[in-house]
Coordinates of C-alpha atoms in Angstrom, one line a residue:
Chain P
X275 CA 26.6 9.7 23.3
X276 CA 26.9 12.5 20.6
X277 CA 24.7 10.3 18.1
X278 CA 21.7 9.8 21.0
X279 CA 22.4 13.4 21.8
X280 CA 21.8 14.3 17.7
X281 CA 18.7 12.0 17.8
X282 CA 16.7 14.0 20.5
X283 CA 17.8 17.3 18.7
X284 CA 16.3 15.9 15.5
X285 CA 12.7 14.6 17.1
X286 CA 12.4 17.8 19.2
X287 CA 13.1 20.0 15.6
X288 CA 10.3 17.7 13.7
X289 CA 7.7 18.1 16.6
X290 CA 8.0 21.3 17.5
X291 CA 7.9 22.5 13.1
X292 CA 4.8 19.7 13.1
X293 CA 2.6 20.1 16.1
X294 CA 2.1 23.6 16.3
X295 CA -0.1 23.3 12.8
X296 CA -2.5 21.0 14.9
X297 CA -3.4 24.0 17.0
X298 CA -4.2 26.0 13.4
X299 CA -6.2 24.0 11.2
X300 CA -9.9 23.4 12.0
X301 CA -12.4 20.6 10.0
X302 CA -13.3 22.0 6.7
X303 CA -16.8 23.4 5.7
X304 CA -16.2 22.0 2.1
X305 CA -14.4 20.7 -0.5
X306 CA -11.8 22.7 -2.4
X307 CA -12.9 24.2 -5.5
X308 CA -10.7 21.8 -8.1
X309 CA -12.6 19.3 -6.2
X310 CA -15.3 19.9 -6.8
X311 CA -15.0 20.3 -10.5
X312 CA -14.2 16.8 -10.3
X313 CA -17.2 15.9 -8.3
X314 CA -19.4 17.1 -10.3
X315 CA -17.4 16.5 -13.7
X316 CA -17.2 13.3 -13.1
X317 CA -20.6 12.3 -12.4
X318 CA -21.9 14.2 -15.2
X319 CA -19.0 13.3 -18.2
X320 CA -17.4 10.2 -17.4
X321 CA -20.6 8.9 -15.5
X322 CA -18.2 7.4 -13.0
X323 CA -19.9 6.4 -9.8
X324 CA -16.8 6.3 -7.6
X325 CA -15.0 9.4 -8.4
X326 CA -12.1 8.2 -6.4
X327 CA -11.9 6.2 -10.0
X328 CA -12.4 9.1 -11.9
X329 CA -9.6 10.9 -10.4
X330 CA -7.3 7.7 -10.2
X331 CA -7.6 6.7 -14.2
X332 CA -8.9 9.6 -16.1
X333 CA -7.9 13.5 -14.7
X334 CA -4.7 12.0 -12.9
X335 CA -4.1 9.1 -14.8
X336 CA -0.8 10.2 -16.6
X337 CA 0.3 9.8 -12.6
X338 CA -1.2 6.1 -12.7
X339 CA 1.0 5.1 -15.7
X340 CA 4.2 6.7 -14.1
X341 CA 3.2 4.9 -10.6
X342 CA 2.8 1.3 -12.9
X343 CA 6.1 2.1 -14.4
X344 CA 7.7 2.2 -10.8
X345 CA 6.1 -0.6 -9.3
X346 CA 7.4 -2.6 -12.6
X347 CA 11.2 -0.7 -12.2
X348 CA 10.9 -1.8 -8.3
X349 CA 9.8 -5.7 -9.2
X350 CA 12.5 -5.9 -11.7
X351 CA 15.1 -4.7 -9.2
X352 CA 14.1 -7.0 -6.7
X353 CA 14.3 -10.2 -9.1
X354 CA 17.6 -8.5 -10.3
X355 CA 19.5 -8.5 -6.6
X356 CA 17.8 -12.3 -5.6
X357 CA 19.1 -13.4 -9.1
X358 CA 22.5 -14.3 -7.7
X359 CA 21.8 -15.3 -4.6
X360 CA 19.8 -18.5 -6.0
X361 CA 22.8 -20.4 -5.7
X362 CA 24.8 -18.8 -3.4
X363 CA 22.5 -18.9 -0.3
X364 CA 21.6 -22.5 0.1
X365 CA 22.7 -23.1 3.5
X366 CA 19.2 -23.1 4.4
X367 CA 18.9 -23.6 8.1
X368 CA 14.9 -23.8 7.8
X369 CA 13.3 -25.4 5.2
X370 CA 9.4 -25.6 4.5
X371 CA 7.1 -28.3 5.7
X372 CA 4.7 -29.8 3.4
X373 CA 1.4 -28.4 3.8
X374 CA -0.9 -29.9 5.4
X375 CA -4.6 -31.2 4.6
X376 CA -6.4 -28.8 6.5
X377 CA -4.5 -26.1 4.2
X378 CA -4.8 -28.1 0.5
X379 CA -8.4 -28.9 1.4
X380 CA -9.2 -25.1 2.1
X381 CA -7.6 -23.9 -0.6
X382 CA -9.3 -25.8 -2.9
X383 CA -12.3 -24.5 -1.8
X384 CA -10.8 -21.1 -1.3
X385 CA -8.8 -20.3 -4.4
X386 CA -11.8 -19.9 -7.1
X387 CA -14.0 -17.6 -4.5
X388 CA -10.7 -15.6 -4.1
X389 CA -9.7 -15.1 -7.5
X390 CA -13.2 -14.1 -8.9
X391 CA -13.3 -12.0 -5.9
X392 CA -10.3 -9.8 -7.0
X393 CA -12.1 -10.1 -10.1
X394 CA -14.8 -8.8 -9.4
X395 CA -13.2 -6.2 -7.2
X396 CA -11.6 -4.3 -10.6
X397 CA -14.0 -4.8 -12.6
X398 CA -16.8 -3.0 -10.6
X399 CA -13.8 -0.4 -9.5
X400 CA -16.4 2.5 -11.1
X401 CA -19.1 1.5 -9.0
X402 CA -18.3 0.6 -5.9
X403 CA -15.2 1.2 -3.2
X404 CA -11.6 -0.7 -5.1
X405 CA -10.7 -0.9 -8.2
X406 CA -7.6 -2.2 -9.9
X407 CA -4.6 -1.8 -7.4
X408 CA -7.0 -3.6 -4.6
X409 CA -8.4 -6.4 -6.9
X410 CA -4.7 -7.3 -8.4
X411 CA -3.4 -7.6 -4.4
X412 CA -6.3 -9.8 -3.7
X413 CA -4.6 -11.9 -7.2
X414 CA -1.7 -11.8 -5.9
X415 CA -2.9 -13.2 -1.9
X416 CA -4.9 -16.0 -3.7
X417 CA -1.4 -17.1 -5.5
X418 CA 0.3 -16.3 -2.5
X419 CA -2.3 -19.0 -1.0
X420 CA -1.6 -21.7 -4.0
X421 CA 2.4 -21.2 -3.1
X422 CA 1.1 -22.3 0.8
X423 CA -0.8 -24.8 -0.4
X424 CA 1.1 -26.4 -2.8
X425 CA -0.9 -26.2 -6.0
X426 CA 1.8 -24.2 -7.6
X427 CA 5.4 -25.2 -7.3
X428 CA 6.9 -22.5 -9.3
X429 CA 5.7 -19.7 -10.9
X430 CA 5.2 -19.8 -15.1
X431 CA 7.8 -16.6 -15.1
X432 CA 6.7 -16.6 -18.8
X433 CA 2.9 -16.8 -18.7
X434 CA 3.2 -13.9 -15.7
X435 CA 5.9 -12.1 -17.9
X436 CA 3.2 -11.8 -21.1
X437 CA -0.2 -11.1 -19.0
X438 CA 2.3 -8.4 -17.6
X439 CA 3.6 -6.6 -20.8
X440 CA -0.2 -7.1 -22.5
X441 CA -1.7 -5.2 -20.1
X442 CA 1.1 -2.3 -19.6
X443 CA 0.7 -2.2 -23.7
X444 CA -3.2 -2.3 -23.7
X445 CA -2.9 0.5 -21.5
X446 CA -1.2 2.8 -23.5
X447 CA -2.5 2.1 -26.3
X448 CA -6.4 2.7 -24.7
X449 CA -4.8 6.1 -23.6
X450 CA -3.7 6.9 -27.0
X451 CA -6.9 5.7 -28.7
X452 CA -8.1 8.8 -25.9
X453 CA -6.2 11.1 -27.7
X454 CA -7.6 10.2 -31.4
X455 CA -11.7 9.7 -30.7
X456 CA -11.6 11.7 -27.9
X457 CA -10.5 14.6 -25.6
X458 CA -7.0 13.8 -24.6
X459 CA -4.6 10.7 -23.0
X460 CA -6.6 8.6 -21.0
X461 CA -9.8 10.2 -21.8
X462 CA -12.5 7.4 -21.8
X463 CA -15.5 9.1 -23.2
X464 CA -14.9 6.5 -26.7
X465 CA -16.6 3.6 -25.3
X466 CA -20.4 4.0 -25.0
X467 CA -21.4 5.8 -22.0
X468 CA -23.8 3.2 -20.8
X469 CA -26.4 3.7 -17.8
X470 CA -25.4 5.9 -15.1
X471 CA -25.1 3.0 -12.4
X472 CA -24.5 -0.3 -14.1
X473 CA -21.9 -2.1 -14.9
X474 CA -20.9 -1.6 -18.5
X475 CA -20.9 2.4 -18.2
X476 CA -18.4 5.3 -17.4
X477 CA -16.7 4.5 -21.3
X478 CA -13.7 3.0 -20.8
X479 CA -12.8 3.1 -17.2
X480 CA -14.0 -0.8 -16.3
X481 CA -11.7 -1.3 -19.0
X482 CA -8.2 0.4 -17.9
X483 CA -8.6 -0.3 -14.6
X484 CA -8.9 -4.5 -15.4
X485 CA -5.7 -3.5 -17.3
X486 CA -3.9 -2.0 -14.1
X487 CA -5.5 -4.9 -12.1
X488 CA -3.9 -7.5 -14.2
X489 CA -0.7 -5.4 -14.3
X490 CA -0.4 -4.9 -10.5
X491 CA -1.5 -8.7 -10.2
X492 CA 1.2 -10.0 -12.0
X493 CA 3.7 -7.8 -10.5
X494 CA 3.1 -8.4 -7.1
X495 CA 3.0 -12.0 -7.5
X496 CA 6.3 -11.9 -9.3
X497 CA 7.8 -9.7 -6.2
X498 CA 6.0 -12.6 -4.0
X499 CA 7.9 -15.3 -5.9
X500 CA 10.8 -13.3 -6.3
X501 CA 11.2 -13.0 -1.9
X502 CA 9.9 -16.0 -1.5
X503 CA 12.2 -18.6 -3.8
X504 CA 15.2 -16.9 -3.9
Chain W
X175 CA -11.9 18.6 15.7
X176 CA -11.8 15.4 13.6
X177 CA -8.6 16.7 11.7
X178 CA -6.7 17.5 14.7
X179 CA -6.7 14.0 16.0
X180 CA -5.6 12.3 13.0
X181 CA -3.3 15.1 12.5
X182 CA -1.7 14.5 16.4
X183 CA -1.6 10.5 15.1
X184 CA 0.2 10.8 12.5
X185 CA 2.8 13.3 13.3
X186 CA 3.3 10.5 16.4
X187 CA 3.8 8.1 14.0
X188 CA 5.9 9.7 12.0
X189 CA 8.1 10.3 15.3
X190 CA 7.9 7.3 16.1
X191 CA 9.3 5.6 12.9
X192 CA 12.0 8.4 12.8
X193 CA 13.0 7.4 16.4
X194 CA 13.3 3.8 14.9
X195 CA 15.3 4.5 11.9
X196 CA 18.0 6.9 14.3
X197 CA 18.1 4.4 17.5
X198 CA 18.1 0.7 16.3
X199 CA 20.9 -1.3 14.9
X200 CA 19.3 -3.9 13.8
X201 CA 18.0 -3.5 9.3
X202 CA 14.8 -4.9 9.9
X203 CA 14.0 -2.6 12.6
X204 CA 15.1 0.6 10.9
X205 CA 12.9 -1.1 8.1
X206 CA 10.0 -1.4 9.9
X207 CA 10.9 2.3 11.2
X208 CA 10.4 3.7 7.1
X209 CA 7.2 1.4 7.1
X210 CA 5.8 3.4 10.1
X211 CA 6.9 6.6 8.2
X212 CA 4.9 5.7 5.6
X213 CA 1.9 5.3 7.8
X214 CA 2.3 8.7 9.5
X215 CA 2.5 10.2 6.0
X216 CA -0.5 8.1 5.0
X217 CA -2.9 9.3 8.0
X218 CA -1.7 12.7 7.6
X219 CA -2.9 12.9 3.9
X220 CA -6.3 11.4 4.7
X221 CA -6.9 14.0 7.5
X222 CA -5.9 16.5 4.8
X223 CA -8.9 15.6 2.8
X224 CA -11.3 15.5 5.6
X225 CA -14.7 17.4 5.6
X226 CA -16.7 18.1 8.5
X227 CA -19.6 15.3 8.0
X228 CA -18.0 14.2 4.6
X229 CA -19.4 10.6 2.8
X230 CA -17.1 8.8 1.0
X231 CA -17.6 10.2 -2.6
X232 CA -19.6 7.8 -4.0
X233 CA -23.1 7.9 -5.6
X234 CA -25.5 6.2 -7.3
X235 CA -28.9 6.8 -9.3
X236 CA -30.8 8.5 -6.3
X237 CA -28.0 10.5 -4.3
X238 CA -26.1 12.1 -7.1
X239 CA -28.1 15.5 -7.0
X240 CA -25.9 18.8 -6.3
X241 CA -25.9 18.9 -2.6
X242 CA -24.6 15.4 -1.9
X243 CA -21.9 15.6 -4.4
X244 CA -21.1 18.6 -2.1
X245 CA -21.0 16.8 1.3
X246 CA -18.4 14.2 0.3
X247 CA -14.8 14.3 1.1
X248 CA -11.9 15.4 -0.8
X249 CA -11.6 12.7 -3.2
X250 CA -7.8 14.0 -4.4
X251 CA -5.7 13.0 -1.4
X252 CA -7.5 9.7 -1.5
X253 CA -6.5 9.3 -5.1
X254 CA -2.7 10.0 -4.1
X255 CA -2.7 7.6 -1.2
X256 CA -4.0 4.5 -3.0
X257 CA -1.2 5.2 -5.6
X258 CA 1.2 6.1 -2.5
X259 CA 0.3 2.9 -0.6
X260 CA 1.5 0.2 -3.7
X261 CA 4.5 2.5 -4.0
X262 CA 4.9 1.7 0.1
X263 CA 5.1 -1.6 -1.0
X264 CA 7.1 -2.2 -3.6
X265 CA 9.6 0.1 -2.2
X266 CA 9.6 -1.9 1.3
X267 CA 10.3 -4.8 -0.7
X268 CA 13.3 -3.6 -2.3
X269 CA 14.7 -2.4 1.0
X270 CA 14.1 -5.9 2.7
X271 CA 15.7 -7.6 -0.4
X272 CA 18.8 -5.3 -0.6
X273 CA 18.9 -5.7 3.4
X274 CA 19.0 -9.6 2.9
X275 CA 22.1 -9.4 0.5
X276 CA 23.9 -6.8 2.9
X277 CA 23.2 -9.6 5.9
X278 CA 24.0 -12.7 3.7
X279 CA 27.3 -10.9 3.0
X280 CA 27.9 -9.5 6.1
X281 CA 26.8 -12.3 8.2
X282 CA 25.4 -10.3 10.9
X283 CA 21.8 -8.6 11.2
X284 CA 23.1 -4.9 12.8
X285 CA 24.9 -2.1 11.0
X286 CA 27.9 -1.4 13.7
X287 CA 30.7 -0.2 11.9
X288 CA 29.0 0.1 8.4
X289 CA 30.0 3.4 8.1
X290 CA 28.1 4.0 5.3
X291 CA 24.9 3.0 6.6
X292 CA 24.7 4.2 9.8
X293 CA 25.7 8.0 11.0
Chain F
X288 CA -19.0 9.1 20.4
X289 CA -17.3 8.9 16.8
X290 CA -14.5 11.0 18.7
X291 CA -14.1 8.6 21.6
X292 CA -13.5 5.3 19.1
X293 CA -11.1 7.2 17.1
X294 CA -9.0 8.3 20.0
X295 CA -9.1 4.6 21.2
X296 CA -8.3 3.6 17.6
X297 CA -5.2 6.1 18.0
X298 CA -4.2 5.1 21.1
X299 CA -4.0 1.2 19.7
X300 CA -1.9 2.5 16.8
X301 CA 0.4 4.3 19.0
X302 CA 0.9 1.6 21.0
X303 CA 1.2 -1.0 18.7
X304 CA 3.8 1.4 16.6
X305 CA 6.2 1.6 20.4
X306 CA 5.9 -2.0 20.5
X307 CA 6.7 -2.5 16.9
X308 CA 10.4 -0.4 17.6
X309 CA 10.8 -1.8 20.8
X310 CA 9.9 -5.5 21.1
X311 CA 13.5 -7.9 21.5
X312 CA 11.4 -10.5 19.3
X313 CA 11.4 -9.6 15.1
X314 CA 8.4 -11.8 14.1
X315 CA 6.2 -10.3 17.1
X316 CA 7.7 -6.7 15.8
X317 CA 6.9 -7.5 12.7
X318 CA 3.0 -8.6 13.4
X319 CA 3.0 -5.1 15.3
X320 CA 4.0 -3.4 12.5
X321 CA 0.7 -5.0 10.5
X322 CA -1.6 -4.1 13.4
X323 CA -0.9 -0.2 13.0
X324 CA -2.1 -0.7 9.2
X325 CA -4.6 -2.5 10.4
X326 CA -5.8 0.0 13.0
X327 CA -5.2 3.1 10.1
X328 CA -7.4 1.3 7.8
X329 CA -10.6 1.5 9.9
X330 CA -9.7 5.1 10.7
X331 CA -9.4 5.8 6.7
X332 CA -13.0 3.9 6.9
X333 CA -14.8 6.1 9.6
X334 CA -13.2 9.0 7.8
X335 CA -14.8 8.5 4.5
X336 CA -12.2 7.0 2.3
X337 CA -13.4 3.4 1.9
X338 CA -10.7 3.2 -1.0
X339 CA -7.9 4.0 0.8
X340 CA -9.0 1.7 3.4
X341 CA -9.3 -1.7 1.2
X342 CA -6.3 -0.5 -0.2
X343 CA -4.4 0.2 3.1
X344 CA -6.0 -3.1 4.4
X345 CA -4.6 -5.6 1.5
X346 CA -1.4 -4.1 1.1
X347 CA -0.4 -2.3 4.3
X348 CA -1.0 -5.0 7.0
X349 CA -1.5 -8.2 4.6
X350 CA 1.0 -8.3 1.9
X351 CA 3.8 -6.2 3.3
X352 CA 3.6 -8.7 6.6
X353 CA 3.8 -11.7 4.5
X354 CA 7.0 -10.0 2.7
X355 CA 8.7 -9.1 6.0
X356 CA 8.0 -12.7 6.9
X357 CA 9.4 -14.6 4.0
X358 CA 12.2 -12.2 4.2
X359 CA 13.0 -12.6 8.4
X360 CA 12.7 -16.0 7.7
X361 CA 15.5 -16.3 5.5
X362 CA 18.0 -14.7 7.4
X363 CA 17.3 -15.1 11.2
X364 CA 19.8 -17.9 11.6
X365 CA 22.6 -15.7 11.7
X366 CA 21.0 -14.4 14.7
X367 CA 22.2 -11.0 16.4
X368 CA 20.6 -9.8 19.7
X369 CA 19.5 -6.4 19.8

């Protein structure tokens, strides 16, 4: 009684702090000023078309590393609590039927369009909406598929394990070749600017965020295995 | 006017996860309860970075002169939520895998008399 | 107009969210749960964050269903009626 009493106290605090601002803010007339440094910064330096990029790899992206870092600390812990539970657990009251030809036939045809999809999706992540973190989840869905399917039994743990720790090292070491032919960490202005537009442009952005799409690839299709074959 | 809505849904949201986390007994409820959380938090960011008539801020060769870069919206809060979102993730997924050991050990799927999970 | 869809779009979300706490049945709960991401990613979309919303799309309602899943899946035969 005291605890749903404590509850409604709780709910009633949070709304009445929260939904008094809705009656205080208005729609904004424009952009904040930092923003608009970055607007305009990064169309004319980087020559990023998507400046949701810019922002995500180059001004803020000593916050991108740190955010790599935790999903990596977060995969690890998952594999790390599952890891005993392998044998422990196997009172398995369901078990998984085989899959069947409508699903191996469809993934067939599905699995190459999906994968050069995600692809695609970092690699163009200057130009166009997406970028790394999207294209390595659309990786990670096409394995998920192959698990369904049946085209992988079991995941190389050391193939994923070196595609994982290449690209987290390529990463840092594009940031610090940033700091010694240009600006700062994570500045790409050393690559060739290109064509405002097209797809080899912006310096090295294409390049990092194909790094954190390979990263965040291989990491969510080790947490997938990890949940899924324990 | 377009803030205030999102701003209404996601502080309902938000309630509505919290009401979740403090009422149910059962893990993967209160689990889906952080989830919604996360949501609310989400949606509440985005309306942050709203601007009255705002593009996405995106350009190519023929709208990138001064005054479209100056109708876009605010591309900073979008930059936190895309990192924010994986982060969702990967920390859901640690809660539903340290909530599978708790029920495998405990045999049961609700928290009565954990005393240490529940208040 | 845009104002009317969103407010449907809200309402959708808000529903789906009640549901989501609510429902007796986990894997239903757990596909409401999805459908709020879903619904918040085509709000991100009409509010000019197409990132955010592929984003929200992939990994809010896709990924993080499919974990819930595989994880519900391995547990619910020890049962335990709300």
């Amino acid at each position: 009684m005291i605890k749903r009493f404590f509850t409604i106290i709780l709910m009633v605090f949070f709304a009445s702090l929260f939904f008094p601002l809705v009656g205080l803010i208005s729609d904004r007339d424009s952009v904040s000023s930092l923003a608009k440094d970055y607007l305009v910064q990064g169309r004319d330096d980087f020559g990023a078309a998507n400046i949701v990029t810019a922002v995500v790899v180059s001004y803020r992206g000593l916050d991108t590393l740190g955010e790599v870092t935790v999903l990596f600390a977060a995969a690890a812990g998952i594999s790390l609590v599952f890891k005993g539970l392998r044998n422990e657990g196997k009172d398995k009251k369901y078990r998984v039927n085989p899959p069947s030809e409508i699903l191996r036939t469809g993934a067939r045809v599905l699995l190459p369009l999906i994968f050069i999809f995600g692809v695609y999706i970092f690699i163009n992540g200057h130009l166009t909406p997406g970028g790394g973190f999207q294209g390595g989840v659309v990786i990670a869905s096409g394995i998920l598929l192959a698990f369904f399917a049946g085209n992988i039994k079991e995941l190389n743990h050391g193939f994923v394990t070196f595609i994982e720790s290449a690209a987290g090292f390529s990463y840092v070491a594009v940031g610090l070749l940033g700091i010694w032919l240009a600006g700062g960490f994570l500045d790409p202005r050393f690559l060739p600017m290109g064509e405002f537009g097209s797809l080899f442009s912006a310096g090295a952005i294409p390049v990092i965020y194909s790094l954190i799409g390979l990263k965040v690839g291989s990491e969510m299709s080790g947490i997938i295995d990890a949940i899924r074959s324990y | 006017m377009m803030t205030n809505l999102l701003f209404i849904l996601a502080g309902a949201l938000v309630l509505v996860g919290l009401w979740g986390i403090l009422t149910r007994r059962n893990i993967f409820k209160i689990i889906i309860g952080f989830s919604l959380v996360d949501t609310g938090v989400h949606v509440f960011l985005v309306a942050i970075g709203y601007v009255k008539n705002g593009t996405a801020p995106i350009f190519d060769k023929e709208y990138s002169s001064l005054h479209s870069l100056l109708n876009t919206v605010d591309p900073i809060p979008s930059a936190l939520v895309l990192t924010a979102i994986v982060i969702g993730l990967a920390v859901t997924a640690l809660m539903l895998s340290f909530a599978v050991r708790l029920i495998l050990k405990n045999r049961t799927l609700l928290v009565d008399g954990k005393k240490e999970l529940k208040w | 107009m845009i104002i009317v869809v969103i407010i449907i779009l809200s309402l959708i979300a808000l529903v789906s969210a009640i549901m989501a706490i609510i429902s007796t049945d986990m894997v239903s709960s757990i596909i409401f749960g999805g459908v709020v991401s879903l619904v918040a990613s085509v709000i991100y979309l009409v509010y000019g964050s197409p990132d955010v919303a592929m984003t929200e799309a992939a990994i809010g309602s896709g990924l993080t269903t499919v974990v819930f899943l595989f994880a519900w899946f391995r547990v619910k035969h020890l049962g335990g009626k709300e």
